[in-house]
CSV table of C-alpha atoms in Angstrom, one decimal:
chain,number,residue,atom,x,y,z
A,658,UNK,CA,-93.1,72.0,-30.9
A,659,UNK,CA,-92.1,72.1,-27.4
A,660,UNK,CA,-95.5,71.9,-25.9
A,661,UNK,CA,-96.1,68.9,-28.3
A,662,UNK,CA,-92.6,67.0,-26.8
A,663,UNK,CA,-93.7,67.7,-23.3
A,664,UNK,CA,-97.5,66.2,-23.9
A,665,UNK,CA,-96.4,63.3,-25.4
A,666,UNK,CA,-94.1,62.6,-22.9
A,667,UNK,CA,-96.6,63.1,-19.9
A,668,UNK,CA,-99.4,61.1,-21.6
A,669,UNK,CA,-96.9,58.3,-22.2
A,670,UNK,CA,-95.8,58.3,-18.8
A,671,UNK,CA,-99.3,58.2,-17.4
A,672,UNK,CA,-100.4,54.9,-19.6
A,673,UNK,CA,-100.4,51.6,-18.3
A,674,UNK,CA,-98.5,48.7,-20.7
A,675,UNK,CA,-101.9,46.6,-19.8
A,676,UNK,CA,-103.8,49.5,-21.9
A,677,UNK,CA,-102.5,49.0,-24.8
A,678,UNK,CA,-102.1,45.0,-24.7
A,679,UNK,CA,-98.8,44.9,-22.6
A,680,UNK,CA,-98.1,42.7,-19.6
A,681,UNK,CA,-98.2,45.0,-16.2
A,682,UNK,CA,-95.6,47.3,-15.7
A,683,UNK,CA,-93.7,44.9,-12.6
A,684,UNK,CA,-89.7,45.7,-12.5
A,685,UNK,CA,-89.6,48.8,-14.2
A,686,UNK,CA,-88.0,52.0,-12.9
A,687,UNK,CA,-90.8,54.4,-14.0
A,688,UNK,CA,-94.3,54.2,-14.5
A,689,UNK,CA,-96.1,54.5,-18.0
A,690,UNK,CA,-94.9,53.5,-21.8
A,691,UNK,CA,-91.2,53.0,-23.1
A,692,UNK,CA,-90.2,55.2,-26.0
A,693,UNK,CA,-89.7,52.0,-28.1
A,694,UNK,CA,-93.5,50.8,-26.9
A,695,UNK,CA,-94.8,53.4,-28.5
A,696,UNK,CA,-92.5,53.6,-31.8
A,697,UNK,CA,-93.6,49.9,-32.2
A,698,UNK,CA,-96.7,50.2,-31.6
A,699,UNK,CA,-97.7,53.5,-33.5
A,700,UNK,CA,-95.3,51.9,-36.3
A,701,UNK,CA,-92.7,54.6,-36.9
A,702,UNK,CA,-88.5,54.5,-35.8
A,703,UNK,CA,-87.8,54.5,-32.6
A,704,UNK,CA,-84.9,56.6,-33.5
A,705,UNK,CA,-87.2,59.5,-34.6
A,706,UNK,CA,-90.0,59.3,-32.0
A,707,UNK,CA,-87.2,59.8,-29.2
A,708,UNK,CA,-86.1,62.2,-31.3
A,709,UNK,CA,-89.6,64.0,-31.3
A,710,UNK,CA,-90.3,63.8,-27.8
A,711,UNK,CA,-86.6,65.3,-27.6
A,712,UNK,CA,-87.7,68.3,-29.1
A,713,UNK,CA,-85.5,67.7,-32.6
A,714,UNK,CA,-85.8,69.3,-36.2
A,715,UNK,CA,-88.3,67.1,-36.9
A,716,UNK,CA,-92.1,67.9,-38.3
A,717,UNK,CA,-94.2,64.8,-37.6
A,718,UNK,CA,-97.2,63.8,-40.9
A,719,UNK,CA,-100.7,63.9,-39.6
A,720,UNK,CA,-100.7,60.2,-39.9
A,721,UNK,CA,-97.9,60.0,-37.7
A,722,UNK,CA,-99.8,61.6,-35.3
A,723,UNK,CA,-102.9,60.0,-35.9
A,724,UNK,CA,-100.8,56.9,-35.1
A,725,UNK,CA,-99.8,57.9,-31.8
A,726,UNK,CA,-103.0,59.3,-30.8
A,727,UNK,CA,-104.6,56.2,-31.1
A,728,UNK,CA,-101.8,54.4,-29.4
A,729,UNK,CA,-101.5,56.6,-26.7
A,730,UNK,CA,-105.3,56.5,-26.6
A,731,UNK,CA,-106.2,59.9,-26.5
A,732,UNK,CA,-109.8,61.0,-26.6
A,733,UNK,CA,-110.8,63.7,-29.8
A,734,UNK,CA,-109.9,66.7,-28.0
A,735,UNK,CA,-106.4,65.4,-27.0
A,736,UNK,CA,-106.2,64.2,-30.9
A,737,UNK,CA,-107.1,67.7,-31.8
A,738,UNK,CA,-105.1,69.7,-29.4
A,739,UNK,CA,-101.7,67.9,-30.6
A,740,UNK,CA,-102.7,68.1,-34.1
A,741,UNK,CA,-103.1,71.6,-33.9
A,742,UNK,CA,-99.7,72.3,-31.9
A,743,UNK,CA,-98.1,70.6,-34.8
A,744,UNK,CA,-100.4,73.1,-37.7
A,745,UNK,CA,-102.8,70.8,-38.4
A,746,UNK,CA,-106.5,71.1,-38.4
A,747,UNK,CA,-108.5,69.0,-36.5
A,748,UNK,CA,-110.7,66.4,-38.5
A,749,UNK,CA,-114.4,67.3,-38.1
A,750,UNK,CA,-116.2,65.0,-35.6
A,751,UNK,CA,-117.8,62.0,-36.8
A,752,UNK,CA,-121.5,62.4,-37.6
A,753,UNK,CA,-123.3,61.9,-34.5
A,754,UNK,CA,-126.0,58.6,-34.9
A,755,UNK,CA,-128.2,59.6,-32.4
A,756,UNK,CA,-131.5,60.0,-32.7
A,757,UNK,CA,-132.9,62.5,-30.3
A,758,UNK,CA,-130.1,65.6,-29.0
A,759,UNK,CA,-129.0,65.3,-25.4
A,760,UNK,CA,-131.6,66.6,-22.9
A,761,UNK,CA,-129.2,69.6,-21.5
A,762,UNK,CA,-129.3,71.0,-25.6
A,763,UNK,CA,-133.0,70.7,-25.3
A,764,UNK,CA,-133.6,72.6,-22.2
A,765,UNK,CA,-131.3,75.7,-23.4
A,766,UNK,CA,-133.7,75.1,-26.9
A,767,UNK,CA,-136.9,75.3,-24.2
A,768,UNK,CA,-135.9,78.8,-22.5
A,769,UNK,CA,-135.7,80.3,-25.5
A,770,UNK,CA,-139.7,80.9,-25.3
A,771,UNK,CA,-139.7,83.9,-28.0
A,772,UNK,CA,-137.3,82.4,-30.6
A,773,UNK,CA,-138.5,79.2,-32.6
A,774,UNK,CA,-135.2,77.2,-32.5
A,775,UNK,CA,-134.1,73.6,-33.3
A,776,UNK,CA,-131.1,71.4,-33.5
A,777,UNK,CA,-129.7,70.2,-36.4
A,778,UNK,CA,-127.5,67.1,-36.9
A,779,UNK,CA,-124.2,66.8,-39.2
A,780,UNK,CA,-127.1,65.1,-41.9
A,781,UNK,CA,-129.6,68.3,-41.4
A,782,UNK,CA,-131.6,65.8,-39.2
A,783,UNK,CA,-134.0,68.2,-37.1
A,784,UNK,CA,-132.8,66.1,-33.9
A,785,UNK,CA,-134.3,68.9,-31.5
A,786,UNK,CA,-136.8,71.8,-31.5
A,787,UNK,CA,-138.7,74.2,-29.1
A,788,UNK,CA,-142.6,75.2,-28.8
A,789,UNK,CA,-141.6,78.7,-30.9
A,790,UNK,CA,-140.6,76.6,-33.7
A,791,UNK,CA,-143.3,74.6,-33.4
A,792,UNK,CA,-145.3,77.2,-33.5
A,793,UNK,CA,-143.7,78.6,-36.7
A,794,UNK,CA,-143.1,75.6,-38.5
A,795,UNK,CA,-146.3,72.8,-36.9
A,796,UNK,CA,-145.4,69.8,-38.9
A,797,UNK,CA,-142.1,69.3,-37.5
A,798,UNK,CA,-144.1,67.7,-34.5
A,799,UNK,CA,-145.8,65.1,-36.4
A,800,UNK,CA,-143.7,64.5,-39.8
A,801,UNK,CA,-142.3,60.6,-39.2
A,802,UNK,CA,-138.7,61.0,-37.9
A,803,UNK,CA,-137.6,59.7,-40.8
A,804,UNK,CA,-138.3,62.5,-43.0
A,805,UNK,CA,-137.6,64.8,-40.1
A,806,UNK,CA,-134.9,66.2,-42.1
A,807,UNK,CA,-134.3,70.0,-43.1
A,808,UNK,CA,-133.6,69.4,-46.3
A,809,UNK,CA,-136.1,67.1,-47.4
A,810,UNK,CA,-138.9,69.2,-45.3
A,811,UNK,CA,-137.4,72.6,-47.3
A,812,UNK,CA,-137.4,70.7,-50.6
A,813,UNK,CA,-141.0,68.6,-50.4
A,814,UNK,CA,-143.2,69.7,-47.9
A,815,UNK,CA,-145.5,72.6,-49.4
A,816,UNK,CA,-145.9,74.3,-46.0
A,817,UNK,CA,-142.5,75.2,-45.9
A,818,UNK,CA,-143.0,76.5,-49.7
A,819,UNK,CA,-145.4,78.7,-48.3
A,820,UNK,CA,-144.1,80.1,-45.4
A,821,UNK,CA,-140.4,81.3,-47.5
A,822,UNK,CA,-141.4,83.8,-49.5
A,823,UNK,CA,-138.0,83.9,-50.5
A,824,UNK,CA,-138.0,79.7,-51.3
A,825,UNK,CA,-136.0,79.3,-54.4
A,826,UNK,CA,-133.7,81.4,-53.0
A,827,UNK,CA,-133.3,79.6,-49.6
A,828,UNK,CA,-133.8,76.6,-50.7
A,829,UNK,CA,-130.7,76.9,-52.7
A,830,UNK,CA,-128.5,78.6,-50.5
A,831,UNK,CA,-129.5,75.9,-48.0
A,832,UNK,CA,-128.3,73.2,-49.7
A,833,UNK,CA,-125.0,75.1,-50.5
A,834,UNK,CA,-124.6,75.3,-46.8
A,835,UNK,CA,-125.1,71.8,-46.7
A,836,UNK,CA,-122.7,70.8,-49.1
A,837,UNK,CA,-119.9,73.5,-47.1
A,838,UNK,CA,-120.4,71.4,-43.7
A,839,UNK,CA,-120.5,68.2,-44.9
A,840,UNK,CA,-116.9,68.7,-46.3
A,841,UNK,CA,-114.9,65.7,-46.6
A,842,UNK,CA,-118.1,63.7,-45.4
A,843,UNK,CA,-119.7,64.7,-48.3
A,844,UNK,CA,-119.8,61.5,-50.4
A,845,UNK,CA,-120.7,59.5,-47.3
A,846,UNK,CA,-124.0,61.7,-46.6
A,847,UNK,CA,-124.7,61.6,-50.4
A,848,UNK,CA,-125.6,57.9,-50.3
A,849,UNK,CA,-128.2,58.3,-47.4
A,850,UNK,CA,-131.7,58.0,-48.1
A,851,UNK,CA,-132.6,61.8,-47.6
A,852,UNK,CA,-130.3,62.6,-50.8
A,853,UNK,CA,-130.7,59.8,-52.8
A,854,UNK,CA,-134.6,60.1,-52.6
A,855,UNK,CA,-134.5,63.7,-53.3
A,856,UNK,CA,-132.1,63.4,-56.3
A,857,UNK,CA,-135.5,61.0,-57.3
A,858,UNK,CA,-138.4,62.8,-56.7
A,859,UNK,CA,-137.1,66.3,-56.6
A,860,UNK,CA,-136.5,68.0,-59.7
A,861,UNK,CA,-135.4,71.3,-57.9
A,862,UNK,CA,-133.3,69.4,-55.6
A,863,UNK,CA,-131.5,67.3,-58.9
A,864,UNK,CA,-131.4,71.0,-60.4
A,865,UNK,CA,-129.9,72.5,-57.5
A,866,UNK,CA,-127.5,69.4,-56.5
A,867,UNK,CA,-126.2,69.5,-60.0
A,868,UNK,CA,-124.5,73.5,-59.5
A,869,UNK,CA,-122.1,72.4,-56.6
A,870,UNK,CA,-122.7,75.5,-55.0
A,871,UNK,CA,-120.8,76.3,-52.1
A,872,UNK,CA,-121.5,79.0,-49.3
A,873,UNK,CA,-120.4,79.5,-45.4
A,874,UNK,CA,-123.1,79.8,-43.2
A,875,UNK,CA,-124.1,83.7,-42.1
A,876,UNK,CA,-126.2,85.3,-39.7
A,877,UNK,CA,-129.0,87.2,-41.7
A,878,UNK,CA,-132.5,88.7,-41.6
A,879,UNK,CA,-135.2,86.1,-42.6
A,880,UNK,CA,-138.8,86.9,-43.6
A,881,UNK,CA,-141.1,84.1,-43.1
A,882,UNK,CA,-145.1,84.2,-44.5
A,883,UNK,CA,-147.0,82.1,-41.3
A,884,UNK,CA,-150.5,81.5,-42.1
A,885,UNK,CA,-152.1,82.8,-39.1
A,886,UNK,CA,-149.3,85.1,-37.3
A,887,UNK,CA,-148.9,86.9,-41.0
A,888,UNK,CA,-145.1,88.2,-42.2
A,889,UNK,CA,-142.6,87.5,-39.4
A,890,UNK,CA,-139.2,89.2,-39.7
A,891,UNK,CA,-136.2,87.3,-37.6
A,892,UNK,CA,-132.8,87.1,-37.5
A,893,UNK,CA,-130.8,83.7,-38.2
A,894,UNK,CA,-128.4,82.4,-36.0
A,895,UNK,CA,-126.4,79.5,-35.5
A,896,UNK,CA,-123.9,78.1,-32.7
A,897,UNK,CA,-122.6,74.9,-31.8
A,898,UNK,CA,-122.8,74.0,-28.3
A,899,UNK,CA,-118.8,73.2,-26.9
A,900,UNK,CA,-119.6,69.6,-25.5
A,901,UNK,CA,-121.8,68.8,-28.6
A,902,UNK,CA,-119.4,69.9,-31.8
A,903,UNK,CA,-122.2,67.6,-33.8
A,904,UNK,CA,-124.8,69.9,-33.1
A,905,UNK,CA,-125.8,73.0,-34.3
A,906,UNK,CA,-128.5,74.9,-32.5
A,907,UNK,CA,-130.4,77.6,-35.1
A,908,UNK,CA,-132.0,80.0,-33.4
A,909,UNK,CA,-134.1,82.8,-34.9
A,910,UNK,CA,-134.3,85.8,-32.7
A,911,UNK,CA,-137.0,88.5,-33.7
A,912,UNK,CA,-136.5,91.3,-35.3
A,913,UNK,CA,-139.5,94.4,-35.3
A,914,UNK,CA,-138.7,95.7,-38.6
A,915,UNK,CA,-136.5,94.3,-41.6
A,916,UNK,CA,-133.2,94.9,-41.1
A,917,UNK,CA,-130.1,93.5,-40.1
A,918,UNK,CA,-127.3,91.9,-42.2
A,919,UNK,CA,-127.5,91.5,-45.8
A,920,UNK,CA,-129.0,88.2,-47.0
């Protein structure tokens, strides 16, 4: 807890009263926030947040120090970091609205000539791909964006059907993946279009949804059945770039004869 008392010390010491809706700091001793600024504002005793930054017996809530977070305006790593001094875990990063993935995530996609690759949003939303995926999977290029989704393309699009040998299988353990990530976002992504289309049209999807199946993400060997290249054996990956936590990058990297780690 002692690195927690010394950060929020420093970080109030280095805010400006006019930040957070103060007048300017003109007659006082030292620069930055007054321990009774912050109580009041984050709402908690000033009593107990001197106490805290003191170093006392004291073991702050999470909303405590979501309070102070915001009203010492720290960005999402700060928030994490002091969470996780105090044995929290960090809250997973909002989903990310954008549209396309940042042009640095799809230049490291591009130089990865001989493995098809994409990028997937916190909604499966293919927001990034490179010509070896394209070359795998062609419709991802011309599919509106709007369906450009994984799971919808896994769960409508007969290519795909086609080229998984292994599609009720991965079609399934997919979508248990899905549900894994989405975590405490999960009822919010459930009411997006995607889902609520699928639950529609999609009797293996409705069929599928229905088990609340469950299942962490691991690297495995993956066969896929490409029309003109014939069997392809790969192995799947996944990472999430550092500066991009909304991201993650799937990357299949070949492999000459099956192998690998278990499915």
């Amino acid at each position: 807890m002692k690195e927690l008392c010394t950060f929020l010390r420093a970080r109030r010491g280095r805010l400006d009263p006019t930040q957070v809706g103060l007048p300017p700091a003109t007659g006082r001793r030292k620069a930055g926030l007054r321990r009774e600024e912050v109580a009041t504002l984050a709402g908690i005793s000033v009593t107990w947040y001197t106490w805290l930054e003191q170093g006392r017996d004291v073991q702050p809530s999470r909303q405590v120090l979501d309070a102070l977070a915001r009203t010492l305006r720290l960005s999402s790593t700060e928030h994490a970091y002091i969470l996780g001094l105090a044995g929290y875990t960090a809250l997973p990063p909002a989903a990310d609205a954008a549209a396309d993935a940042p042009a640095h995530v799809q230049r490291l996609l591009d130089v990865l000539v001989s493995s098809p690759a994409y990028a997937v949003a916190p909604d499966w939303r293919i927001a990034a791909w490179n010509a070896a995926y394209e070359d795998l999977y062609p419709n991802v290029a011309t599919v509106p964006a709007a369906e450009r989704n994984l799971l919808w393309l896994v769960f409508t699009d007969p290519y795909v059907r086609d080229l998984l040998p292994d599609w009720e299988t991965t079609s399934r353990r997919f979508l248990a993946e899905f549900r894994a990530e989405a975590g405490p976002r999960l009822t919010d992504l459930a009411r997006s279009p995607v889902i609520t289309s699928l639950l529609r049209i999609s009797p293996d999807f409705r069929d599928a949804w229905g088990t609340h199946r469950i299942e962490g993400f691991t690297s495995r060997l993956r066969t896929f059945r490409h029309p003109r290249a014939g069997v392809l054996h790969f192995e799947h990956h996944r990472l999430a770039p550092a500066d991009q936590p909304n991201l993650h990058l799937v990357i299949y990297t070949p492999a000459t004869e099956p192998g690998g780690p278990p499915a």
